[in-house]
Coordinates of C-alpha atoms in Angstrom, one line a residue:
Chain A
X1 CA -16.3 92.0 97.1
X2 CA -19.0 92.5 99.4
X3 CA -21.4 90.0 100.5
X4 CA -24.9 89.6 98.7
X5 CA -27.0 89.6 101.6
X6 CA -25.2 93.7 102.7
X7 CA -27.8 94.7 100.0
X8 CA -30.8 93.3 101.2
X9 CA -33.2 94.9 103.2
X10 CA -32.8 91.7 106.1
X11 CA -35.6 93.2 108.5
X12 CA -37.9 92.7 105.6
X13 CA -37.5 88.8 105.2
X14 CA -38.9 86.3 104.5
X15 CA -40.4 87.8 101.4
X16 CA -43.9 86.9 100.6
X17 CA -43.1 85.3 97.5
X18 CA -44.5 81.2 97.6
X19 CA -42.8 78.6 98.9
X20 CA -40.7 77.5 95.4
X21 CA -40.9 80.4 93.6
X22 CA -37.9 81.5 91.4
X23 CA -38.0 85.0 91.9
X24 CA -36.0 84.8 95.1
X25 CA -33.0 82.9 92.8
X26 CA -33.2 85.9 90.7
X27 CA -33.2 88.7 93.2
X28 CA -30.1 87.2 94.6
X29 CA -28.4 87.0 91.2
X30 CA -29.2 90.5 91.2
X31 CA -27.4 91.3 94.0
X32 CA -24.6 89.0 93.2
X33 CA -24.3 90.8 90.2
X34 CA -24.3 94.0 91.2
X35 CA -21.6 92.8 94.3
X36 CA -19.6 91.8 91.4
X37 CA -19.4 95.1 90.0
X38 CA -19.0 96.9 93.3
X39 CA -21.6 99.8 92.0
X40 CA -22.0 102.5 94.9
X41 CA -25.0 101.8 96.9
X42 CA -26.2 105.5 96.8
X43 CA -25.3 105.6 92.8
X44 CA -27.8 102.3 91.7
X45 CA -31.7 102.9 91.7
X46 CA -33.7 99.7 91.4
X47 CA -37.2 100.9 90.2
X48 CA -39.9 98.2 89.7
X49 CA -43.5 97.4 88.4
X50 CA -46.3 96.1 89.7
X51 CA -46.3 91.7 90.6
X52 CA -44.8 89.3 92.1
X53 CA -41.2 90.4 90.4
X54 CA -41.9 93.8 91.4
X55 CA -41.8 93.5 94.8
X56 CA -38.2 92.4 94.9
X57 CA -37.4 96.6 95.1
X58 CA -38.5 96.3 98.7
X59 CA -36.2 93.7 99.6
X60 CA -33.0 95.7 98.1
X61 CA -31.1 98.2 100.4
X62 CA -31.0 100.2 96.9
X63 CA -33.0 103.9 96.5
X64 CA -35.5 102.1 95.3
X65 CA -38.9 102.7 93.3
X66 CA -42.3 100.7 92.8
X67 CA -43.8 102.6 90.7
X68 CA -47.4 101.8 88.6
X69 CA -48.4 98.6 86.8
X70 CA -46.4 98.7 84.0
X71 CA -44.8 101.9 83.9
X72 CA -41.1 101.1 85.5
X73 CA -39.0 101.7 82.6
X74 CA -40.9 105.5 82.0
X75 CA -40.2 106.3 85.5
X76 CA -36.2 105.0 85.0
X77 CA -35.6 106.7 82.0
X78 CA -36.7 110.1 84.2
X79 CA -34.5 108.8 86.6
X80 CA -32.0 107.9 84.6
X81 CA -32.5 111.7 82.8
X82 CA -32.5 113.5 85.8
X83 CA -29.2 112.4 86.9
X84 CA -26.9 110.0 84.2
X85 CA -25.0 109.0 86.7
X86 CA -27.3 107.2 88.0
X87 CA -27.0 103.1 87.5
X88 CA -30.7 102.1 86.7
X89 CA -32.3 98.1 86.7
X90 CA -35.5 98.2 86.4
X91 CA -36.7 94.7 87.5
X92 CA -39.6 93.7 85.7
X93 CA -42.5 90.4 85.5
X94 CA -43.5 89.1 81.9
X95 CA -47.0 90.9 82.6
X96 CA -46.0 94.1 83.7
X97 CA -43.3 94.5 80.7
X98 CA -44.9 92.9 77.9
X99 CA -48.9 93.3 78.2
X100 CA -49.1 96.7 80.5
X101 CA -46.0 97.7 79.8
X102 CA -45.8 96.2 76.2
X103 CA -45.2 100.0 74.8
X104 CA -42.9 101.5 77.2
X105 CA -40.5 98.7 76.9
X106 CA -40.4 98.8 72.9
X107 CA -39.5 102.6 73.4
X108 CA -37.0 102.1 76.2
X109 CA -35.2 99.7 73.7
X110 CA -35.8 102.2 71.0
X111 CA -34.2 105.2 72.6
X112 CA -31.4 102.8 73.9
X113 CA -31.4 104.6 77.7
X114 CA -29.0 102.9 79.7
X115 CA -31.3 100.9 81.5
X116 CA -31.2 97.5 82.7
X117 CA -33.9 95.8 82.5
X118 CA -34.7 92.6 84.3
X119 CA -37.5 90.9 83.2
X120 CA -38.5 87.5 85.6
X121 CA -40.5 85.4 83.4
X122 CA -43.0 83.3 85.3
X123 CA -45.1 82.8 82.6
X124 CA -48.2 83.7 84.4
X125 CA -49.5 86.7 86.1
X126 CA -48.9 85.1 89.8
X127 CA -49.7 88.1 92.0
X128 CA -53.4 88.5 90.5
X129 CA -54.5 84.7 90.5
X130 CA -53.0 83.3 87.9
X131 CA -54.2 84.9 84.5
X132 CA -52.8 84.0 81.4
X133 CA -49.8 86.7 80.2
X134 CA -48.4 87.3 76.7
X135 CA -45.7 85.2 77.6
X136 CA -47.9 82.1 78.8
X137 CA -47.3 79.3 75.8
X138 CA -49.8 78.2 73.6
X139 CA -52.3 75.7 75.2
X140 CA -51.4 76.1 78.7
X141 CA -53.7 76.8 81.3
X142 CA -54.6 80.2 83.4
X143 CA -57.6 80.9 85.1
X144 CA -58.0 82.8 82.1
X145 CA -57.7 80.1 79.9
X146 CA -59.2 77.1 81.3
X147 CA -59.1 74.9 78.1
X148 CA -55.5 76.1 77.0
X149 CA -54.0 79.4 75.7
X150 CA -55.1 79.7 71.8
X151 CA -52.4 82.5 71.4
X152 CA -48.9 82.5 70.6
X153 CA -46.6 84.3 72.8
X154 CA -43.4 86.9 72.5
X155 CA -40.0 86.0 72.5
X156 CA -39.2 89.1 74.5
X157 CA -35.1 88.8 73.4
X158 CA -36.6 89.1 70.0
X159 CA -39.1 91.6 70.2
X160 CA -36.2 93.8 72.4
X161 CA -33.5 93.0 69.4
X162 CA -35.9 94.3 66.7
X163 CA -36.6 97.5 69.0
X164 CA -33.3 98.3 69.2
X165 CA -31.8 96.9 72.8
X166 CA -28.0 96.9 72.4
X167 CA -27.5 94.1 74.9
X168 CA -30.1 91.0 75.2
X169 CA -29.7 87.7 77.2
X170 CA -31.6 85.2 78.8
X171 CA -30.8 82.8 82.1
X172 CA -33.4 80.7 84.1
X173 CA -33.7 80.6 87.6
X174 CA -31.6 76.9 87.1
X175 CA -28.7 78.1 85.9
X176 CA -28.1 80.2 88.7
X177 CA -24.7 80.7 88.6
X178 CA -24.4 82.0 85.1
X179 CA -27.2 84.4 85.9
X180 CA -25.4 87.0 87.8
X181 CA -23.0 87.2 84.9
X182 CA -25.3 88.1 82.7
X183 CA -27.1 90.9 84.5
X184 CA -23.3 92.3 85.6
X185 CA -22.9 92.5 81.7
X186 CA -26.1 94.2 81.0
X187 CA -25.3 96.8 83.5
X188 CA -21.9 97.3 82.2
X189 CA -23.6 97.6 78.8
X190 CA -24.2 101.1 77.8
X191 CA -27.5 101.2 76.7
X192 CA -30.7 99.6 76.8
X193 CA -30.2 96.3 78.2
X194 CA -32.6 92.9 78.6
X195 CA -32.5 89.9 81.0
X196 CA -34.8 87.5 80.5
X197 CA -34.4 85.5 83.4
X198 CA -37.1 82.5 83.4
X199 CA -38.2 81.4 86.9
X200 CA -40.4 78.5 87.7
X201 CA -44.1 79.6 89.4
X202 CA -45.0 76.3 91.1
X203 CA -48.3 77.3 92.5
X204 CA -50.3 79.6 90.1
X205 CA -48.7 78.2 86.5
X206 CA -46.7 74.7 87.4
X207 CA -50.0 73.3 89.4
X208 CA -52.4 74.2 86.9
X209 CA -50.5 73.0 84.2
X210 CA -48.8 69.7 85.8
X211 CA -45.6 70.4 86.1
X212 CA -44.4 69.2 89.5
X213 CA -42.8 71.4 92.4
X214 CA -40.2 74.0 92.4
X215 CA -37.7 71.1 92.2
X216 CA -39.3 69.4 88.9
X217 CA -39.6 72.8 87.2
X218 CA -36.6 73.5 87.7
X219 CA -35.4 70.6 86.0
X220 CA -37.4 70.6 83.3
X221 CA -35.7 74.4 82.9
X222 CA -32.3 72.5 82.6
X223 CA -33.4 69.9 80.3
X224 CA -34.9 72.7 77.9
X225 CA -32.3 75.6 78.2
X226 CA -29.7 75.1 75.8
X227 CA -26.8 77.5 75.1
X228 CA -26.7 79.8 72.5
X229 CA -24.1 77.8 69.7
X230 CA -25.3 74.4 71.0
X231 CA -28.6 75.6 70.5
X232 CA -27.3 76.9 66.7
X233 CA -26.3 73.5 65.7
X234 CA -29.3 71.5 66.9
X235 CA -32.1 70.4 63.6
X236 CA -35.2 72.5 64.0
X237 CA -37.2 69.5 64.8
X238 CA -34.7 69.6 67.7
X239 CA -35.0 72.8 69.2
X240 CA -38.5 71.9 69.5
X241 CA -39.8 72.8 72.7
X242 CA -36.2 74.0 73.8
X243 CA -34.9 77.7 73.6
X244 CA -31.4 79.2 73.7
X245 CA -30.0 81.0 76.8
X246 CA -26.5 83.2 77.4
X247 CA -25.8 86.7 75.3
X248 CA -28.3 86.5 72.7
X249 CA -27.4 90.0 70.8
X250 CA -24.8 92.8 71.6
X251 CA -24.8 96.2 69.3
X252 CA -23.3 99.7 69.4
X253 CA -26.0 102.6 69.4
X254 CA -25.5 105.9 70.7
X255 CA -27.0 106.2 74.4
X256 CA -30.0 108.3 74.6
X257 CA -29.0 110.5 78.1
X258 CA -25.5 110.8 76.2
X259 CA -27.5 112.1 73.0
X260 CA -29.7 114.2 74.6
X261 CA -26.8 116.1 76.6
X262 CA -25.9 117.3 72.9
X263 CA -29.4 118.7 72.2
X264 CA -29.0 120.4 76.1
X265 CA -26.0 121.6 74.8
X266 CA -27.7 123.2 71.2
X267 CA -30.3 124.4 72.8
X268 CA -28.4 126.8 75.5
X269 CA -26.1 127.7 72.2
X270 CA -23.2 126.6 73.0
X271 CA -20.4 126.0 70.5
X272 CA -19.1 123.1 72.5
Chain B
X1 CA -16.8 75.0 112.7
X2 CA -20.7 74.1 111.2
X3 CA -20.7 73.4 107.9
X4 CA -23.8 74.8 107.1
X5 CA -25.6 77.9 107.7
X6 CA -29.3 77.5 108.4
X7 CA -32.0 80.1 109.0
X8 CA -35.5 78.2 109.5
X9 CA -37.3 81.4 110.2
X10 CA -36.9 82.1 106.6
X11 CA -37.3 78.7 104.9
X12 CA -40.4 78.1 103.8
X13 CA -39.8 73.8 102.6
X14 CA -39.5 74.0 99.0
X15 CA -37.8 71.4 98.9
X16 CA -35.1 72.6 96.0
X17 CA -32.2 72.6 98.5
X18 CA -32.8 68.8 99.1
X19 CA -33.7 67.6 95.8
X20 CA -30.5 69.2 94.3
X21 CA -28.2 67.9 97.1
X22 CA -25.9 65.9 95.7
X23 CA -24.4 64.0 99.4
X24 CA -28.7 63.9 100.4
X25 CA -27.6 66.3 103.4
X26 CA -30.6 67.6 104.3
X27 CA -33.8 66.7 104.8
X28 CA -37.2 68.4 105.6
X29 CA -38.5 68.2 109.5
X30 CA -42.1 67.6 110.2
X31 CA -42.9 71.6 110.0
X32 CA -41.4 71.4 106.8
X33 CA -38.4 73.1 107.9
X34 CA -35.0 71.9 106.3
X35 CA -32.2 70.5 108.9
X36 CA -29.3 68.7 108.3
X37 CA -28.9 65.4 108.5
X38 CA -25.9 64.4 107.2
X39 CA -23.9 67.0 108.1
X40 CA -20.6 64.9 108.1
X41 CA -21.1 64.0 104.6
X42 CA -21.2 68.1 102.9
X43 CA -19.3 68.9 100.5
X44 CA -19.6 72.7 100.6
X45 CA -20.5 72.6 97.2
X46 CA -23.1 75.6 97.4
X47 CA -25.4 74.0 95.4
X48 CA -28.5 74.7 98.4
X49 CA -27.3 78.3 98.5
X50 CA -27.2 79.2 94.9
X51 CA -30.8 78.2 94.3
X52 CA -32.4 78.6 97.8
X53 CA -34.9 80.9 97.4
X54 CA -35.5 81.9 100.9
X55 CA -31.8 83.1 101.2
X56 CA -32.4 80.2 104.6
X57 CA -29.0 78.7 103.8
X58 CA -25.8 79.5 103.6
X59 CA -22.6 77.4 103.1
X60 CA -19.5 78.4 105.4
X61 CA -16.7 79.0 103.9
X62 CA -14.2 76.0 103.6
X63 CA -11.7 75.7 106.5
X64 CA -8.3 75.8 105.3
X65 CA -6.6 72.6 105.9

């Protein structure tokens, strides 16, 4: 197994993420991950958004893509069209896939393209100064929202699951050693696969809102994470305020390059 | 053989590696920089490298005894 840092781009560190921010924990899972599964260098193509999250592409010794705000998943599934072979993660902030990108993600998951999307949840829109995103939660603060968020936010495993995505889980930045299992199983997964991996943003959401440092929000991750079937059995006043991680949802659906091969196939009239 | 691995260039003092330290091994200098203190006292656990996110440090593997 090789090491995690052979597929990072070295000359390029440090990255200009803050001092504390998760995504770095992350990014390293993701190469961990893909270590794990020994995927050809030449054979994975990381293709990213716009943000903070988005700029992990140029850290990865991957062919890699930043493409426009919003828009990675419709530039990987032409990717991932183009040539099947190809091993696609798209890596993804809560911004750029759920507001931006809101409608490109719900049709990735529809079509069920072997993607693998890895969504860092922050919570905020870092990168821009720290607006409020659809994943900020009710009454916290963004420069956006000075007096509190009034609206509710996704559950991106949920909204995915009720697309269609045939392989959904979630991790945090804490657990960081269950993370890279996750993502190697989403990649293995055949289809259109989500990661929500929840990462702390000490300066533009954790400040604003109180939270402490990296170290305290980090914490407060593993004091709210539960997993999955512990979650299951806690009372629902319990769960207040917590939320489950591990493999939320696996499903069979046929694969949308696979699928499409057959209509290449009709088309030049063959009786395959 | 050191113990521990430690790239300063690329640390930027978040202060995660030493708060989840469970031997209090390092410590932050006065550019903010982690060091080891305690170096004596590591257990190669790898619980600075797995959430360090700087990639600054790096646990050696253990030394067969």
């Amino acid at each position: 197994m090789k090491d995690y840092e052979e597929y990072f781009r070295t000359n390029r560190l440090p990255h200009i993420w803050c001092p504390g921010c998760g995504n770095g924990i992350v990014m390293k899972s993701i190469a961990k991950a893909i270590a794990k599964l020994d995927l050809d260098q030449d054979k994975t193509v990381i293709v990213s958004g716009i943000g903070c999250s988005s700029r992990a592409s140029g850290y990865m010794d991957f062919d890699t893509l930043h493409t426009a705000h919003g828009r990675a998943i419709p530039f990987a599934t032409g990717v991932k069209l183009a040539n099947p072979e190809l091993n696609v993660i798209v890596i993804t902030g809560d911004g750029d896939c759920t507001a931006i990108g809101g409608n490109h993600f719900i049709h990735g998951a529809r079509r069920n393209i072997d993607l693998t999307v890895v969504l860092f949840n922050n919570n905020i829109y870092g990168m821009t100064g720290g607006q409020a995103s659809p994943l900020t939660p009710t009454s916290k603060k963004a420069t956006t929202a000075p007096y509190g968020v009034v609206d509710r936010p996704f559950d991106p495993c949920q909204l995915a699951q009720a697309a269609g995505a045939t392989y959904i889980a979630r991790g945090t930045a804490f657990h960081a050693a269950q993370l890279p299992d996750l993502i190697a199983k989403g990649i293995q997964n055949k289809g259109f696969s989500l990661i929500e991996a929840i990462t702390p943003c000490p300066i533009s959401y954790g400040r604003r809102n109180k939270l402490g440092d990296s170290p305290a929000m980090l914490k407060l991750m593993s004091e709210s994470a539960v997993p999955l079937t512990a979650y299951g059995k806690l009372a629902p006043e319990q769960q207040e305020g917590k939320f489950p991680i591990g493999v939320l949802h696996e499903s069979h659906f046929g694969e949308y390059s696979k699928e499409y091969s057959h209509v290449i196939e009709r088309a030049e009239g063959g009786q395959k | 053989m050191s113990k521990l691995i430690i790239r300063t260039n690329r640390c930027k003092g978040c202060n995660v590696c030493v708060t989840f330290c469970p031997k209090k091994v390092l410590a932050l200098d006065t550019l903010g920089k982690i060091y080891a203190v305690d170096e004596a006292s590591c257990i190669q656990c790898g619980q600075c490298e797995l959430r360090c996110p700087d990639f600054a440090i790096r646990v050696a593997p253990k030394e067969a005894k």
